[in-house]
Backbone as a chain_set.jsonl record, in Angstrom:
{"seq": "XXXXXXXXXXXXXXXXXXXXXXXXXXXXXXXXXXXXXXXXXXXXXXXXXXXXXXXXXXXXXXXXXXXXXXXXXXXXXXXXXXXXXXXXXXXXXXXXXXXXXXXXXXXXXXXXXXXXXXXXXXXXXXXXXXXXXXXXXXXXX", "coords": {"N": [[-31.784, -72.137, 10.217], [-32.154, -70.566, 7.931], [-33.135, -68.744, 8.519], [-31.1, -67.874, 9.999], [-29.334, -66.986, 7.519], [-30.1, -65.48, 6.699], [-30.811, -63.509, 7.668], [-27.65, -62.998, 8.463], [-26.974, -62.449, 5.501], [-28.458, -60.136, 5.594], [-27.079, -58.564, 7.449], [-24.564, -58.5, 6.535], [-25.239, -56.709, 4.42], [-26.073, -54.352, 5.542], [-24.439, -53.473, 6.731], [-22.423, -53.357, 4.142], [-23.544, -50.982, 3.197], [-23.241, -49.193, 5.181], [-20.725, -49.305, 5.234], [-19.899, -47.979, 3.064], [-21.569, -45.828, 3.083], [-20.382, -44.497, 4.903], [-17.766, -43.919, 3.959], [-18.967, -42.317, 1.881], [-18.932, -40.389, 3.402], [-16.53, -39.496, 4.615], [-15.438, -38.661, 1.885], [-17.012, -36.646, 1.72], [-16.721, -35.196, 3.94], [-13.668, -34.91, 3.208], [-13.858, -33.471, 0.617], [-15.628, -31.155, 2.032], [-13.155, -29.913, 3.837], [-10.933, -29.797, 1.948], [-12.387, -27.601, 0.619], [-12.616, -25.738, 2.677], [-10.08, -25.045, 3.493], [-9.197, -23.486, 0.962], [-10.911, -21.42, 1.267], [-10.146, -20.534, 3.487], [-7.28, -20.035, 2.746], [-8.014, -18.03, 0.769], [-8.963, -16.07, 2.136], [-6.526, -15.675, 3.757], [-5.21, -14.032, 1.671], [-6.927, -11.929, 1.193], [-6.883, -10.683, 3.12], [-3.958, -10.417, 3.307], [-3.745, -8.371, 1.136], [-5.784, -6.756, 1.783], [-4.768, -5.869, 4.069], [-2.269, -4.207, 2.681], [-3.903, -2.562, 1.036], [-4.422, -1.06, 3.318], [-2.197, -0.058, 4.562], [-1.167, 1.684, 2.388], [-2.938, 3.528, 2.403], [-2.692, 4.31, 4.543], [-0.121, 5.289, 4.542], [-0.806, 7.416, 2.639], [-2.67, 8.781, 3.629], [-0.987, 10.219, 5.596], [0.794, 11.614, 4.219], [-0.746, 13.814, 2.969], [-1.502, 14.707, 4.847], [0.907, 15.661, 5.64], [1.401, 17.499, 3.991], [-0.445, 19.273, 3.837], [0.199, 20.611, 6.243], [2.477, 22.118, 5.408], [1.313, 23.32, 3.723], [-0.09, 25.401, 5.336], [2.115, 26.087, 6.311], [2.439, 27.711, 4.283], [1.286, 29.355, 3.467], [1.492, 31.677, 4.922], [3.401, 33.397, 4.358], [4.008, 35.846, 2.188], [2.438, 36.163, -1.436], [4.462, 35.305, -3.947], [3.817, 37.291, -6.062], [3.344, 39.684, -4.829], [5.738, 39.872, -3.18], [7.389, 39.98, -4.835], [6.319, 42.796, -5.14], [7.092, 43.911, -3.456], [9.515, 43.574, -2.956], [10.411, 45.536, -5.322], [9.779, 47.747, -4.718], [11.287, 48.377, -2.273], [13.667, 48.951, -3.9], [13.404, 51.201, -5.447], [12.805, 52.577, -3.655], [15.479, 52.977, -1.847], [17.14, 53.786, -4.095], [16.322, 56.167, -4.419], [17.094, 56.968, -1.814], [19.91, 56.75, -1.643], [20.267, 58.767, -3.765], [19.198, 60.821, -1.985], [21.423, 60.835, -0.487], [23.332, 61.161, -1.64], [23.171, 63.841, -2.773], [22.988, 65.353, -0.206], [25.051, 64.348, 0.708], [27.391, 66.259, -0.843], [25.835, 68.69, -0.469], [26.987, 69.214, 2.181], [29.437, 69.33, 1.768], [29.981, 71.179, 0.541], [28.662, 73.156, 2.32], [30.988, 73.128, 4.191], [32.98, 73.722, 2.743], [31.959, 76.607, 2.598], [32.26, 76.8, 4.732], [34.908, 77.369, 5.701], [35.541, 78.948, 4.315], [34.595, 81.131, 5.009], [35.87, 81.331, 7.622], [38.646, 81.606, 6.978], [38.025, 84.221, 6.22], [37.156, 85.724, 8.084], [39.977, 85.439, 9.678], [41.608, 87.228, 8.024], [39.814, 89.061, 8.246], [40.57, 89.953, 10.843], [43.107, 89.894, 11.144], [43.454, 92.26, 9.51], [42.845, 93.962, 10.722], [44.262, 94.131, 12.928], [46.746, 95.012, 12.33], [45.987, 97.548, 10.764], [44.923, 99.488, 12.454], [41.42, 100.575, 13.415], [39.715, 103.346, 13.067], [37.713, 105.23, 15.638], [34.759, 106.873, 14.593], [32.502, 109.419, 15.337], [29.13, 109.472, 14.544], [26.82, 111.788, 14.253], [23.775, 112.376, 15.067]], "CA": [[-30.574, -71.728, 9.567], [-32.621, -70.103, 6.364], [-33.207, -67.301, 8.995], [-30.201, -67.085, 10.266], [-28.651, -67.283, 6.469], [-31.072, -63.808, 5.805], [-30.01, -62.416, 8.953], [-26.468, -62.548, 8.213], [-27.129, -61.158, 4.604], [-28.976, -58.598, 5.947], [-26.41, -58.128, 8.252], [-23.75, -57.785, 5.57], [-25.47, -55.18, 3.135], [-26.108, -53.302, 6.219], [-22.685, -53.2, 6.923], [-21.851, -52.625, 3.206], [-23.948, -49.789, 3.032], [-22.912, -48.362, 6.534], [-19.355, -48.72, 5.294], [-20.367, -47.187, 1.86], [-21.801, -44.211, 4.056], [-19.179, -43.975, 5.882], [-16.582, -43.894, 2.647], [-19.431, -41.155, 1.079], [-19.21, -38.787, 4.373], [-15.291, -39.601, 4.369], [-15.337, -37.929, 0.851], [-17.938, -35.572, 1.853], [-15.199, -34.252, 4.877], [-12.878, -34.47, 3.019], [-14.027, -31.602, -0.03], [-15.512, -29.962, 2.947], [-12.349, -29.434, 4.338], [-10.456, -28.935, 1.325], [-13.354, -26.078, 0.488], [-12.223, -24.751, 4.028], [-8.904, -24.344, 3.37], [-9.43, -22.832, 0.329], [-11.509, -19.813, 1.969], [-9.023, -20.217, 4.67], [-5.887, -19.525, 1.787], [-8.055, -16.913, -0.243], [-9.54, -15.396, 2.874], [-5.715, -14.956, 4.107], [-4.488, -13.299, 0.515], [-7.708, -10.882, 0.851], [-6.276, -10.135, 4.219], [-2.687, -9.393, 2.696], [-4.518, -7.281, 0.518], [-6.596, -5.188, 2.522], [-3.656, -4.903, 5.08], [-1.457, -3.769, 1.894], [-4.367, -1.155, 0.731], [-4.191, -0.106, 4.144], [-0.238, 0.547, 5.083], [-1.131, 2.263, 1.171], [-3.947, 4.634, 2.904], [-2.092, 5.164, 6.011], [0.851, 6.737, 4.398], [-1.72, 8.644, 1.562], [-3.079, 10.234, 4.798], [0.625, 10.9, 6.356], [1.483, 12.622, 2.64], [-2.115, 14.544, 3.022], [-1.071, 16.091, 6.745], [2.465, 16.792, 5.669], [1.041, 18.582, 2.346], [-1.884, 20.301, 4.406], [1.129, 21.106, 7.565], [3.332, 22.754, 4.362], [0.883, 24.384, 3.041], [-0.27, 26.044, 6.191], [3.051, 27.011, 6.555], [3.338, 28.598, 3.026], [-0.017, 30.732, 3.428], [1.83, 32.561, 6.421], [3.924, 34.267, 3.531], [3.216, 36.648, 0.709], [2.674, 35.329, -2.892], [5.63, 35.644, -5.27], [3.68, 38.714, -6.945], [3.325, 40.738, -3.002], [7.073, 39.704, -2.63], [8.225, 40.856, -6.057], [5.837, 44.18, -5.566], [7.522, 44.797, -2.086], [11.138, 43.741, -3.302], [10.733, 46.375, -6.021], [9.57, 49.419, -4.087], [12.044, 48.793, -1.604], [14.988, 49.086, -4.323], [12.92, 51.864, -5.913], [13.521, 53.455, -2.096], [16.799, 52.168, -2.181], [17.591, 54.465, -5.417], [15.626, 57.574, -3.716], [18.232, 57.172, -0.69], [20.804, 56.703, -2.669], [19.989, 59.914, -4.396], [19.434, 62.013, -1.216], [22.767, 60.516, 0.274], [24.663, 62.029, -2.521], [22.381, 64.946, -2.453], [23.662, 65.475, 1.695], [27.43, 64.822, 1.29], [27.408, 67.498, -1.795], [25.711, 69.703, 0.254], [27.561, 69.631, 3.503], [30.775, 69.737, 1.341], [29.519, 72.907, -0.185], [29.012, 74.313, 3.36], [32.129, 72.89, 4.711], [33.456, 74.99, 2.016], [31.554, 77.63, 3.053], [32.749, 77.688, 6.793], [36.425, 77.509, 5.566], [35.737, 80.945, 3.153], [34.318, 82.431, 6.262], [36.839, 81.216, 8.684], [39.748, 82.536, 6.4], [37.869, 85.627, 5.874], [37.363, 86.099, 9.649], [41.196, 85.665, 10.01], [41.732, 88.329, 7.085], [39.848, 90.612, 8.565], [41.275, 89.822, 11.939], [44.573, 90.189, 10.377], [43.876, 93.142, 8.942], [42.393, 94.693, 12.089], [45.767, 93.967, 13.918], [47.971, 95.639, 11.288], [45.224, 98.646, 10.649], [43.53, 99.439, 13.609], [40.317, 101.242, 12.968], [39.236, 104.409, 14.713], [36.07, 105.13, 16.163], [34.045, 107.592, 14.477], [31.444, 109.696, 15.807], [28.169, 109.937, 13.471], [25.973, 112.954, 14.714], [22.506, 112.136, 15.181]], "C": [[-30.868, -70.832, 8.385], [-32.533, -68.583, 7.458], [-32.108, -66.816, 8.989], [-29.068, -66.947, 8.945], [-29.529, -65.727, 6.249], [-31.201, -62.899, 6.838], [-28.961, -61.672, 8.393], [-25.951, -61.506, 7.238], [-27.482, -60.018, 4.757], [-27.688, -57.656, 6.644], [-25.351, -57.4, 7.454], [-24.155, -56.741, 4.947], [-25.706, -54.288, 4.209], [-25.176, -52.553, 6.469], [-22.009, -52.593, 5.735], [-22.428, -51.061, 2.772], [-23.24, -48.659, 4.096], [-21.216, -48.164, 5.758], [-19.259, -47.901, 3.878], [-20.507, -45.582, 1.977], [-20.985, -43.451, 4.445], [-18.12, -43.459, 4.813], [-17.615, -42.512, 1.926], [-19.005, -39.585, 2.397], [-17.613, -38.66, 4.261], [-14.786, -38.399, 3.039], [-15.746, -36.461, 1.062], [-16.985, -33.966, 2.671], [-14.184, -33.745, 4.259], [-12.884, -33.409, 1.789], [-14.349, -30.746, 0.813], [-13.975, -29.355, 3.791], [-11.259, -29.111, 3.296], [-11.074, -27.21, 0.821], [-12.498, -25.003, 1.679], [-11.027, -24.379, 3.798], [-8.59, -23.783, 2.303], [-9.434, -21.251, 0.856], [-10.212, -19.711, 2.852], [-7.872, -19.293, 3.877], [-6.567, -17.725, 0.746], [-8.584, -16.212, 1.293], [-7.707, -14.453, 3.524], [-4.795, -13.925, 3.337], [-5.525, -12.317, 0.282], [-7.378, -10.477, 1.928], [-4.953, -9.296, 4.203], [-3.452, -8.29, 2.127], [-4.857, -6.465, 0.998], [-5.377, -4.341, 3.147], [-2.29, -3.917, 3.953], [-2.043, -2.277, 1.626], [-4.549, -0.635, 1.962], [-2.796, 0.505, 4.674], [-0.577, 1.806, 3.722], [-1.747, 3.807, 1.756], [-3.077, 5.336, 3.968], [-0.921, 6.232, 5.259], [0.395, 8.095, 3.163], [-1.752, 9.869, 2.359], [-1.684, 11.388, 5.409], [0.789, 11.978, 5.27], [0.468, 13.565, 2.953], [-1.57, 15.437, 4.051], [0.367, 16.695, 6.235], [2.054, 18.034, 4.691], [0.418, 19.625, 3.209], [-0.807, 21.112, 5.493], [1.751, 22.294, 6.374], [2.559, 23.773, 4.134], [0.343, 26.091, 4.034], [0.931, 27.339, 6.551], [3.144, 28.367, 5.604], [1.954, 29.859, 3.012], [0.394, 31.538, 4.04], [2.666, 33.537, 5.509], [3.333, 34.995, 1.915], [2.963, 35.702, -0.312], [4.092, 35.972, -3.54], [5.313, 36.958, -5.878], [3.673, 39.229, -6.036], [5.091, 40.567, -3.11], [8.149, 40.65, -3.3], [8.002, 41.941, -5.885], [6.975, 44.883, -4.54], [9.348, 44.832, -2.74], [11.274, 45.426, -4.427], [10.278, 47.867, -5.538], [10.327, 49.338, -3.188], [13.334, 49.15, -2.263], [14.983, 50.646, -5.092], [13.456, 53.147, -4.553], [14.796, 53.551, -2.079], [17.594, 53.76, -2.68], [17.057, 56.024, -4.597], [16.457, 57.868, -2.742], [19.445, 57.388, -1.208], [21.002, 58.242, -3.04], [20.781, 60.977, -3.394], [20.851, 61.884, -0.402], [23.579, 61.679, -0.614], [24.396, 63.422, -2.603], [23.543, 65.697, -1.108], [24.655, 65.761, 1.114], [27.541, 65.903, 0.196], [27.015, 68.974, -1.229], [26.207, 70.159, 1.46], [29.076, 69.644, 3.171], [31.107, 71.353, 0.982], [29.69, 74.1, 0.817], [29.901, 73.957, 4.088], [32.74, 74.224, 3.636], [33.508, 76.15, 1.899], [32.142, 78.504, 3.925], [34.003, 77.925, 6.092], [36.855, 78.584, 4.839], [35.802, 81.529, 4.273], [35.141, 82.435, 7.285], [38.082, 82.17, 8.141], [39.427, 83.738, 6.137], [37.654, 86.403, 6.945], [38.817, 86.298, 9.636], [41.89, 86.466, 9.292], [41.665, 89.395, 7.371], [40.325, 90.735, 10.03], [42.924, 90.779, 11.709], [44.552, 91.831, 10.108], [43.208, 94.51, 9.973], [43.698, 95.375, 13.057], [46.672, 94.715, 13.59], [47.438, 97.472, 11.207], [44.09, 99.133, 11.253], [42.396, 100.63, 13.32], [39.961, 102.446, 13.91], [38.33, 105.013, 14.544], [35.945, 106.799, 15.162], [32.78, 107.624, 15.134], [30.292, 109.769, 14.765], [27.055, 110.782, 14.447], [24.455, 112.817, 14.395], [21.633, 113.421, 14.646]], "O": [[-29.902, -70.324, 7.815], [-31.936, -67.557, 7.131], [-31.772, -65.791, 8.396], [-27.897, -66.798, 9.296], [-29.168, -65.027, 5.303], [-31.631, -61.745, 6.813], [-28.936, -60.509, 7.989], [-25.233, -60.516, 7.378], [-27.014, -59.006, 4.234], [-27.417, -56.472, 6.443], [-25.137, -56.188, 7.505], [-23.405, -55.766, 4.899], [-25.528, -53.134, 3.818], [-25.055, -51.328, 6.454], [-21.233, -51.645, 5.855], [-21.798, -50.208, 2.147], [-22.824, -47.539, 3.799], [-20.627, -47.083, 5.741], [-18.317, -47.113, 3.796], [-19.991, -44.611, 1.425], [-20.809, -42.233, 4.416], [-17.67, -42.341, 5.065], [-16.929, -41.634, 1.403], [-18.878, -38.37, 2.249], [-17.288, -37.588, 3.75], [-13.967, -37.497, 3.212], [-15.144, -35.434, 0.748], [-16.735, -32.788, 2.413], [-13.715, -32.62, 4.436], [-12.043, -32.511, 1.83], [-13.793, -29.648, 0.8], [-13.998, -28.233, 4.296], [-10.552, -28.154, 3.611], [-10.491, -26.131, 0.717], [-11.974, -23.9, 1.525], [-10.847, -23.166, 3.911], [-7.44, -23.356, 2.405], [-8.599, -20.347, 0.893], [-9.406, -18.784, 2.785], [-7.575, -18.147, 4.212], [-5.93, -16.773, 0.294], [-8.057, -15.129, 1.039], [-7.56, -13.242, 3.691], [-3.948, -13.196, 3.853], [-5.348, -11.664, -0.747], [-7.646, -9.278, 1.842], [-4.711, -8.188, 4.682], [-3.728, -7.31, 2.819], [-4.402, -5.336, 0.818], [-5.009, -3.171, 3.05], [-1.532, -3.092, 4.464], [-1.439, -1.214, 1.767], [-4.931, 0.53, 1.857], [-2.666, 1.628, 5.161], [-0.225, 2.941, 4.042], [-1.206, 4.902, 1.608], [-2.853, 6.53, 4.163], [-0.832, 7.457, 5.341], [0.932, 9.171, 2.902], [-1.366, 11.032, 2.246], [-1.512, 12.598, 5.556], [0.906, 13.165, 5.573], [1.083, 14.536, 3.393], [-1.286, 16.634, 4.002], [0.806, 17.835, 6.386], [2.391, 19.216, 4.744], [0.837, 20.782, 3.216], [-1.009, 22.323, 5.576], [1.376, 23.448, 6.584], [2.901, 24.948, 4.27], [0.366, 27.271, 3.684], [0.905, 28.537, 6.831], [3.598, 29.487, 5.836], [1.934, 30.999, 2.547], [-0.278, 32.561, 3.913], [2.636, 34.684, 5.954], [2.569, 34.676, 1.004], [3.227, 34.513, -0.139], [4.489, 37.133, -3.443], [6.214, 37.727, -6.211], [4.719, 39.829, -6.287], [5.6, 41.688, -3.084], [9.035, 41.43, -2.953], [8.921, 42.697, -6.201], [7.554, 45.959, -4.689], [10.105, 45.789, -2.896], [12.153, 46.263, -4.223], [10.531, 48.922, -6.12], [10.416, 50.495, -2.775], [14.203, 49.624, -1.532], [16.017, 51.264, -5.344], [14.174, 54.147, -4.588], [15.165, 54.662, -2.458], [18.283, 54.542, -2.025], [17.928, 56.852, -4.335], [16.707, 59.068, -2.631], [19.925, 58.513, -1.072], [21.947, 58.852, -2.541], [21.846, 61.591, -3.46], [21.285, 62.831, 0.255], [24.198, 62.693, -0.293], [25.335, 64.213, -2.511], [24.577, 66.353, -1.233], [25.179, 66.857, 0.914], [28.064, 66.826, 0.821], [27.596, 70.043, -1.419], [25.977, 71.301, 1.859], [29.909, 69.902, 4.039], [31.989, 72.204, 1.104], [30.244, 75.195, 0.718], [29.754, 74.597, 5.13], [32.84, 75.42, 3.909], [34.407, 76.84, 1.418], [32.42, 79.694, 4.076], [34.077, 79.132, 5.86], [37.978, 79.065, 4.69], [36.705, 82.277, 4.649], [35.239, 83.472, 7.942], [38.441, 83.212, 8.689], [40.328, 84.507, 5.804], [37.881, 87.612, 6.916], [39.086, 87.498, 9.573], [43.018, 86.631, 9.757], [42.402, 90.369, 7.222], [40.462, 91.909, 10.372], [43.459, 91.836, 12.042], [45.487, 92.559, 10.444], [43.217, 95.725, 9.777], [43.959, 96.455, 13.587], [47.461, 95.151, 14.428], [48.172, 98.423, 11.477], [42.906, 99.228, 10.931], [42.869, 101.702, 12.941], [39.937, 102.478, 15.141], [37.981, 105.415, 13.434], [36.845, 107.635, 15.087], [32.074, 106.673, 15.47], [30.765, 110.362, 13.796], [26.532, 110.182, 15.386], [24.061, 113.248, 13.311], [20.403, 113.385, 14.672]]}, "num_chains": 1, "name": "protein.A"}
């Protein structure tokens, strides 16, 4: 009975240790698995994150192509100083037409004026043909 009295003890502290063990790994699980869900919670708010600085990048780039598309466009036209040079030599022309316009109608008034001397002076001497007819002389060579 002494044995089986230092059995049993044995038996117990084995047991209290085993369940001791068991209560340390219990603990052990359970920071390991709070740890885990930790990483788990910061791992999914470095995930927002990234996916935030990326929607951020994606539309940087979108702004980048529209800018770079724009600008493409805007090279296809003069600069402001080519635009201004050309606007002002065409008004400069402009003024030169201008000119010779008024020039023209002054001058084709002039010879309108002209024909209408010579027309009435045709019908003058017409006129005065009709009334005082002319007679032939001979001139002697």
């Amino acid at each position: 009975s002494g044995i089986n009295a230092e059995y049993g003890k044995q038996w117990y502290q084995r047991r209290v240790r085993v369940k001791l063990m068991n209560e340390q790994e219990a603990k052990n699980y359970a920071k390991l698995h709070k740890d885990i869900e930790e990483e788990i919670t910061a791992g999914k708010e470095r995930i927002e994150k990234y996916h935030q600085q990326l929607s951020k990048a994606k539309q940087i780039k979108s702004h980048k192509q529209q800018y770079d598309a724009i600008a493409q466009l805007i090279k296809q036209y003069p600069s402001k100083e080519e635009t201004t040079s050309a606007i002002s030599r065409t008004e400069k022309e402009i003024a030169e037409l201008k000119k010779k316009k008024i020039y023209f109608e002054e001058e084709v008034q002039k010879r309108k004026r002209q024909f209408e001397v010579l027309v009435y002076s045709i019908q003058q001497l017409q006129c005065e043909l009709e009334t005082h007819p002319v007679q032939h002389m001979e001139v002697d060579s």
